[in-house]
């Protein structure tokens, strides 16, 4: 369960980074 939460957090961060990169 903790691993799934960690993956979810990483996925959220990855999505934020992708969105940020697309803006540039």
PDB file of N, CA and C in Angstrom:
ATOM      1  N   UNK A   1       0.844  -1.201   0.000  1.00  0.00           N
ATOM      2  CA  UNK A   1       0.000   0.000   0.000  1.00  0.00           C
ATOM      3  C   UNK A   1       0.883   1.255   0.000  1.00  0.00           C
ATOM      4  N   UNK A   2       1.913   1.239   0.841  1.00  0.00           N
ATOM      5  CA  UNK A   2       2.787   2.412   0.898  1.00  0.00           C
ATOM      6  C   UNK A   2       3.471   2.624  -0.449  1.00  0.00           C
ATOM      7  N   UNK A   3       3.826   1.511  -1.110  1.00  0.00           N
ATOM      8  CA  UNK A   3       4.492   1.619  -2.409  1.00  0.00           C
ATOM      9  C   UNK A   3       3.562   2.281  -3.424  1.00  0.00           C
ATOM     10  N   UNK A   4       2.283   1.930  -3.360  1.00  0.00           N
ATOM     11  CA  UNK A   4       1.320   2.518  -4.302  1.00  0.00           C
ATOM     12  C   UNK A   4       1.206   4.022  -4.060  1.00  0.00           C
ATOM     13  N   UNK A   5       1.200   4.423  -2.786  1.00  0.00           N
ATOM     14  CA  UNK A   5       1.101   5.847  -2.465  1.00  0.00           C
ATOM     15  C   UNK A   5       2.340   6.573  -2.978  1.00  0.00           C
ATOM     16  N   UNK A   6       3.504   5.939  -2.806  1.00  0.00           N
ATOM     17  CA  UNK A   6       4.749   6.556  -3.262  1.00  0.00           C
ATOM     18  C   UNK A   6       4.707   6.740  -4.774  1.00  0.00           C
ATOM     19  N   UNK A   7       4.228   5.711  -5.478  1.00  0.00           N
ATOM     20  CA  UNK A   7       4.149   5.788  -6.938  1.00  0.00           C
ATOM     21  C   UNK A   7       3.173   6.887  -7.339  1.00  0.00           C
ATOM     22  N   UNK A   8       2.074   7.021  -6.589  1.00  0.00           N
ATOM     23  CA  UNK A   8       1.078   8.042  -6.890  1.00  0.00           C
ATOM     24  C   UNK A   8       1.702   9.431  -6.720  1.00  0.00           C
ATOM     25  N   UNK A   9       2.493   9.590  -5.656  1.00  0.00           N
ATOM     26  CA  UNK A   9       3.154  10.876  -5.415  1.00  0.00           C
ATOM     27  C   UNK A   9       4.122  11.172  -6.558  1.00  0.00           C
ATOM     28  N   UNK A  10       4.903  10.176  -6.945  1.00  0.00           N
ATOM     29  CA  UNK A  10       5.866  10.368  -8.037  1.00  0.00           C
ATOM     30  C   UNK A  10       5.132  10.718  -9.320  1.00  0.00           C
ATOM     31  N   UNK A  11       4.013  10.070  -9.558  1.00  0.00           N
ATOM     32  CA  UNK A  11       3.240  10.333 -10.769  1.00  0.00           C
ATOM     33  C   UNK A  11       2.716  11.761 -10.779  1.00  0.00           C
ATOM     34  N   UNK A  12       2.298  12.227  -9.589  1.00  0.00           N
ATOM     35  CA  UNK A  12       1.778  13.595  -9.491  1.00  0.00           C
ATOM     36  C   UNK A  12       2.903  14.592  -9.766  1.00  0.00           C
ATOM     37  N   UNK A  13       4.060  14.324  -9.172  1.00  0.00           N
ATOM     38  CA  UNK A  13       5.207  15.213  -9.376  1.00  0.00           C
ATOM     39  C   UNK A  13       5.611  15.199 -10.848  1.00  0.00           C
ATOM     40  N   UNK A  14       5.608  14.012 -11.437  1.00  0.00           N
ATOM     41  CA  UNK A  14       5.992  13.882 -12.849  1.00  0.00           C
ATOM     42  C   UNK A  14       5.025  14.688 -13.720  1.00  0.00           C
ATOM     43  N   UNK A  15       3.744  14.622 -13.408  1.00  0.00           N
ATOM     44  CA  UNK A  15       2.742  15.366 -14.177  1.00  0.00           C
ATOM     45  C   UNK A  15       2.986  16.863 -14.044  1.00  0.00           C
ATOM     46  N   UNK A  16       3.320  17.308 -12.841  1.00  0.00           N
ATOM     47  CA  UNK A  16       3.595  18.734 -12.623  1.00  0.00           C
ATOM     48  C   UNK A  16       4.796  19.160 -13.447  1.00  0.00           C
ATOM     49  N   UNK A  17       5.839  18.334 -13.449  1.00  0.00           N
ATOM     50  CA  UNK A  17       7.051  18.656 -14.205  1.00  0.00           C
ATOM     51  C   UNK A  17       6.729  18.722 -15.697  1.00  0.00           C
ATOM     52  N   UNK A  18       5.961  17.778 -16.184  1.00  0.00           N
ATOM     53  CA  UNK A  18       5.609  17.759 -17.614  1.00  0.00           C
ATOM     54  C   UNK A  18       4.830  19.020 -17.974  1.00  0.00           C
ATOM     55  N   UNK A  19       3.888  19.395 -17.108  1.00  0.00           N
ATOM     56  CA  UNK A  19       3.094  20.599 -17.364  1.00  0.00           C
ATOM     57  C   UNK A  19       4.002  21.825 -17.384  1.00  0.00           C
ATOM     58  N   UNK A  20       4.935  21.861 -16.455  1.00  0.00           N
ATOM     59  CA  UNK A  20       5.854  22.997 -16.353  1.00  0.00           C
ATOM     60  C   UNK A  20       6.735  23.080 -17.594  1.00  0.00           C
ATOM     61  N   UNK A  21       7.218  21.933 -18.041  1.00  0.00           N
ATOM     62  CA  UNK A  21       8.099  21.906 -19.218  1.00  0.00           C
ATOM     63  C   UNK A  21       7.325  22.337 -20.463  1.00  0.00           C
ATOM     64  N   UNK A  22       6.069  21.935 -20.555  1.00  0.00           N
ATOM     65  CA  UNK A  22       5.267  22.294 -21.738  1.00  0.00           C
ATOM     66  C   UNK A  22       5.065  23.801 -21.834  1.00  0.00           C
ATOM     67  N   UNK A  23       5.029  24.483 -20.689  1.00  0.00           N
ATOM     68  CA  UNK A  23       4.801  25.931 -20.701  1.00  0.00           C
ATOM     69  C   UNK A  23       5.993  26.670 -21.284  1.00  0.00           C
ATOM     70  N   UNK A  24       7.189  26.136 -21.096  1.00  0.00           N
ATOM     71  CA  UNK A  24       8.397  26.839 -21.547  1.00  0.00           C
ATOM     72  C   UNK A  24       8.496  26.788 -23.083  1.00  0.00           C
TER      73      UNK A  24
END
